[in-house]
Short mmCIF file of C-alpha atoms in Angstrom, two decimals:
data_model
loop_
_atom_site.label_atom_id
_atom_site.label_comp_id
_atom_site.label_asym_id
_atom_site.label_seq_id
_atom_site.Cartn_x
_atom_site.Cartn_y
_atom_site.Cartn_z
CA MET G 1 -1.58 3.94 -18.77
CA GLY G 2 1.99 6.30 -18.12
CA TYR G 3 0.06 7.32 -14.79
CA THR G 4 -1.77 4.73 -13.58
CA ILE G 5 1.54 2.48 -13.55
CA ALA G 6 3.27 5.75 -11.70
CA LEU G 7 1.68 5.29 -9.17
CA PHE G 8 0.96 1.96 -8.66
CA ILE G 9 4.62 0.86 -8.17
CA ILE G 10 5.14 4.32 -6.18
CA THR G 11 2.97 3.70 -3.87
CA LEU G 12 4.34 -0.38 -3.39
CA VAL G 13 7.85 0.44 -3.17
CA PHE G 14 7.14 3.53 -0.44
CA SER G 15 4.04 2.12 1.33
CA MET G 16 5.62 -1.23 2.09
CA PRO G 17 8.34 0.49 3.75
CA LEU G 18 6.78 2.25 5.62
CA GLY G 19 3.76 -0.20 6.23
CA LEU G 20 6.99 -2.86 7.82
CA LEU G 21 8.29 0.37 10.04
CA CYS G 22 5.08 1.46 11.68
CA THR G 23 4.75 -2.92 12.21
CA PHE G 24 7.71 -2.15 14.49
CA MET G 25 6.36 1.62 15.45
CA SER G 26 2.88 -0.47 16.54
CA ASN G 27 4.16 -3.40 18.49
CA GLY G 28 7.00 -1.41 20.48
CA LYS G 29 7.46 -0.72 23.88
CA ASN G 30 6.98 3.21 23.78
CA PRO G 31 3.18 3.83 24.34
CA VAL G 32 3.61 7.31 22.13
CA LEU G 33 5.10 5.56 19.24
CA ARG G 34 2.12 2.45 19.81
CA ALA G 35 -0.38 5.53 20.12
CA ILE G 36 0.63 7.46 17.53
CA THR G 37 1.26 4.68 15.10
CA ARG G 38 -2.15 2.34 16.27
CA GLY G 39 -4.42 5.86 16.06
CA TYR G 40 -3.22 6.40 12.30
CA VAL G 41 -3.68 3.09 11.03
CA PHE G 42 -6.85 3.24 12.60
CA LEU G 43 -7.30 6.74 10.66
CA MET G 44 -6.49 5.20 7.04
CA ARG G 45 -7.87 1.95 8.07
CA GLY G 46 -11.14 3.34 8.72
CA THR G 47 -11.76 6.36 6.34
CA PRO G 48 -13.07 6.30 2.15
CA LEU G 49 -9.32 6.21 0.05
CA MET G 50 -11.73 8.37 -2.32
CA LEU G 51 -12.08 11.23 0.96
CA GLN G 52 -8.66 10.32 1.56
CA LEU G 53 -8.04 11.18 -1.46
CA PHE G 54 -10.01 14.65 -1.80
CA PHE G 55 -8.34 16.29 1.85
CA PHE G 56 -4.58 15.52 0.44
CA TYR G 57 -5.90 17.47 -2.90
CA PHE G 58 -8.08 19.99 -2.15
CA GLY G 59 -8.52 20.45 1.66
CA ILE G 60 -5.29 20.15 3.05
CA THR G 61 -4.47 23.17 1.81
CA LYS G 62 -7.54 24.94 4.10
CA LEU G 63 -5.20 23.94 7.05
CA PRO G 64 -4.73 27.29 8.89
CA PHE G 65 -0.90 29.21 9.00
CA ILE G 66 0.79 25.92 7.33
CA GLY G 67 -2.33 24.83 4.36
CA LYS G 68 -0.71 27.25 1.94
CA TYR G 69 3.14 25.10 1.70
CA LEU G 70 1.27 22.22 1.91
CA ALA G 71 -0.49 22.45 -1.62
CA MET G 72 0.03 19.74 -5.05
CA GLU G 73 0.22 19.26 -7.51
CA ARG G 74 -3.08 15.96 -8.83
CA PHE G 75 -0.41 13.69 -9.43
CA THR G 76 1.30 14.35 -6.47
CA ALA G 77 -0.56 14.16 -3.79
CA ALA G 78 -2.37 11.13 -5.45
CA CYS G 79 1.21 8.96 -4.02
CA VAL G 80 1.55 10.84 -0.59
CA THR G 81 -2.79 9.57 -0.22
CA PHE G 82 -2.29 6.16 -1.48
CA VAL G 83 1.62 5.80 -0.06
CA LEU G 84 0.09 6.59 3.37
CA ASN G 85 -3.06 4.16 2.62
CA TYR G 86 -2.00 1.45 1.78
CA ALA G 87 0.88 1.59 4.78
CA ALA G 88 -1.78 1.07 7.04
CA TYR G 89 -2.84 -2.05 5.69
CA PHE G 90 0.51 -3.37 4.98
CA CYS G 91 1.49 -2.16 8.41
CA GLU G 92 -1.37 -4.42 10.13
CA ILE G 93 -1.04 -7.76 7.04
CA PHE G 94 3.35 -7.49 9.07
CA ARG G 95 1.75 -7.84 12.28
CA GLY G 96 -0.17 -10.80 11.56
CA GLY G 97 3.03 -12.33 10.11
CA LEU G 98 4.92 -11.43 12.87
CA LEU G 99 2.42 -12.36 15.54
CA SER G 100 2.33 -16.16 12.88
CA VAL G 101 6.63 -16.19 14.19
CA ASP G 102 6.38 -18.57 17.75
CA LYS G 103 8.12 -16.81 20.41
CA GLY G 104 10.46 -19.82 20.96
CA GLN G 105 11.82 -18.91 18.09
CA TYR G 106 12.90 -15.42 19.97
CA GLU G 107 14.41 -17.78 22.94
CA ALA G 108 16.23 -20.37 20.00
CA SER G 109 17.94 -17.36 18.74
CA LYS G 110 18.98 -15.63 22.15
CA VAL G 111 20.66 -18.80 23.33
CA LEU G 112 21.98 -18.51 19.98
CA GLY G 113 24.04 -15.67 20.97
CA LEU G 114 22.05 -13.55 18.03
CA THR G 115 21.45 -9.96 18.62
CA LYS G 116 17.68 -7.95 18.21
CA TRP G 117 18.52 -6.84 14.89
CA GLN G 118 19.51 -10.11 13.78
CA THR G 119 16.94 -11.89 15.04
CA MET G 120 14.44 -10.15 13.46
CA ILE G 121 16.96 -10.10 9.73
CA ARG G 122 17.89 -13.73 9.56
CA VAL G 123 15.39 -15.50 11.76
CA VAL G 124 11.81 -13.79 11.99
CA LEU G 125 11.48 -11.92 8.18
CA PRO G 126 12.04 -14.88 6.51
CA GLN G 127 8.82 -16.72 8.49
CA MET G 128 7.14 -13.59 8.53
CA PHE G 129 7.45 -13.06 4.76
CA LYS G 130 5.98 -16.52 4.22
CA VAL G 131 2.94 -16.09 5.98
CA VAL G 132 2.04 -11.85 4.90
CA LEU G 133 2.80 -13.01 0.85
CA PRO G 134 -0.89 -14.10 0.16
CA PRO G 135 -2.37 -10.99 1.59
CA VAL G 136 0.00 -8.33 0.57
CA SER G 137 -0.69 -10.53 -3.15
CA ASN G 138 -3.94 -9.45 -2.83
CA GLU G 139 -3.16 -5.86 -1.43
CA ALA G 140 -1.38 -5.19 -4.58
CA ILE G 141 -4.04 -6.42 -6.60
CA THR G 142 -6.31 -4.72 -5.62
CA LEU G 143 -4.13 -1.03 -5.71
CA VAL G 144 -4.07 -1.41 -9.33
CA LYS G 145 -8.52 -1.41 -9.98
CA ASP G 146 -7.87 1.92 -6.59
CA THR G 147 -5.94 3.55 -8.51
CA ALA G 148 -9.36 4.24 -10.86
CA LEU G 149 -10.29 6.98 -8.52
CA VAL G 150 -7.61 9.72 -9.18
CA THR G 151 -9.68 9.66 -12.42
CA ALA G 152 -11.66 11.80 -9.52
CA ILE G 153 -8.78 14.48 -9.16
CA GLY G 154 -8.85 15.24 -12.76
CA ILE G 155 -5.44 13.13 -13.11
CA SER G 156 -5.42 11.49 -17.18
CA ASP G 157 -4.92 7.96 -16.14
CA VAL G 158 -6.53 5.70 -18.31
CA LEU G 159 -10.47 5.29 -16.61
CA HIS G 160 -9.73 9.20 -16.54
CA ILE G 161 -9.23 8.55 -20.52
CA THR G 162 -12.12 5.77 -21.34
CA LYS G 163 -14.28 8.43 -20.16
CA SER G 164 -13.25 11.31 -22.25
CA LEU G 165 -13.42 8.83 -24.93
CA VAL G 166 -17.20 7.48 -24.76
CA ASN G 167 -18.22 11.55 -23.85
CA GLY G 168 -16.26 12.19 -27.28
CA THR G 169 -17.95 9.17 -29.37
CA ALA G 170 -21.78 10.43 -28.63
CA GLY G 171 -21.18 6.65 -25.96
CA ASN G 172 -19.48 4.21 -27.75
CA ILE G 173 -18.71 1.99 -24.98
CA THR G 174 -15.15 0.52 -26.99
CA PRO G 175 -13.32 2.41 -25.15
CA PHE G 176 -13.92 0.29 -21.34
CA ILE G 177 -13.72 -2.09 -23.15
CA VAL G 178 -9.72 -1.55 -24.24
CA ALA G 179 -9.75 0.09 -20.54
CA ALA G 180 -11.35 -3.51 -18.93
CA ILE G 181 -8.64 -5.79 -21.23
CA PHE G 182 -5.92 -3.27 -19.33
CA TYR G 183 -6.63 -3.78 -15.58
CA LEU G 184 -7.20 -7.12 -16.62
CA LEU G 185 -3.50 -7.83 -17.90
CA VAL G 186 -1.84 -6.66 -15.14
CA THR G 187 -4.06 -8.32 -12.66
CA PHE G 188 -3.45 -11.06 -14.46
CA GLY G 189 0.30 -10.52 -14.92
CA LEU G 190 0.63 -10.08 -10.94
CA THR G 191 -1.60 -13.04 -10.14
CA LYS G 192 0.57 -15.05 -11.89
CA LEU G 193 3.76 -12.78 -10.43
CA PHE G 194 3.04 -14.16 -7.06
CA GLN G 195 1.46 -17.50 -7.77
CA TYR G 196 5.02 -18.04 -8.82
CA LEU G 197 6.45 -16.19 -5.34
CA GLU G 198 4.23 -18.27 -3.03
CA LYS G 199 5.63 -21.80 -4.90
CA LYS G 200 9.43 -20.81 -4.57
CA PHE G 201 9.11 -19.27 -0.91
CA MET G 202 6.21 -21.11 0.73
CA PHE G 203 7.48 -24.71 0.09
#
């Protein structure tokens, strides 16, 4: 369970700030940064997470000249893959949240003498947070289940151990039931947490 929980926490902690940064770059005035960010988001959202996982663990070492310097341990490769993948999704979620903020809010902030950063931190981001909270909660719950994909590169997560136990006990499916209960408990806890946050910040 340690690998599963650690991967979940690391992904959320790093992918959300990266996703927010990508949102600012995607909506910025620099056309090069906009193009790079949107290309990155298109690539990460348009290809399977499993394929990305295989690339960062198996394929990246095959790159000419620099491949040997990019070799990663299994868990490190999983963290990099998940952070980059989920950052792309959070980028689009946050971008939608920013677009939902009325333009009049920016104009009113300018009249009040607020700088662009003050407007963003004090006015825009709090309103954006209310809008993006439900989709962020959905992504967090999906992330719990997606962590099971790391068994494909040999990480001893919950699913990997479960399969080993089933294979070693002549097909006894009890480990599958225990694993299902683990995932259900985690997702139930997250659901309750986000329901509490929605009641606290959205009303």
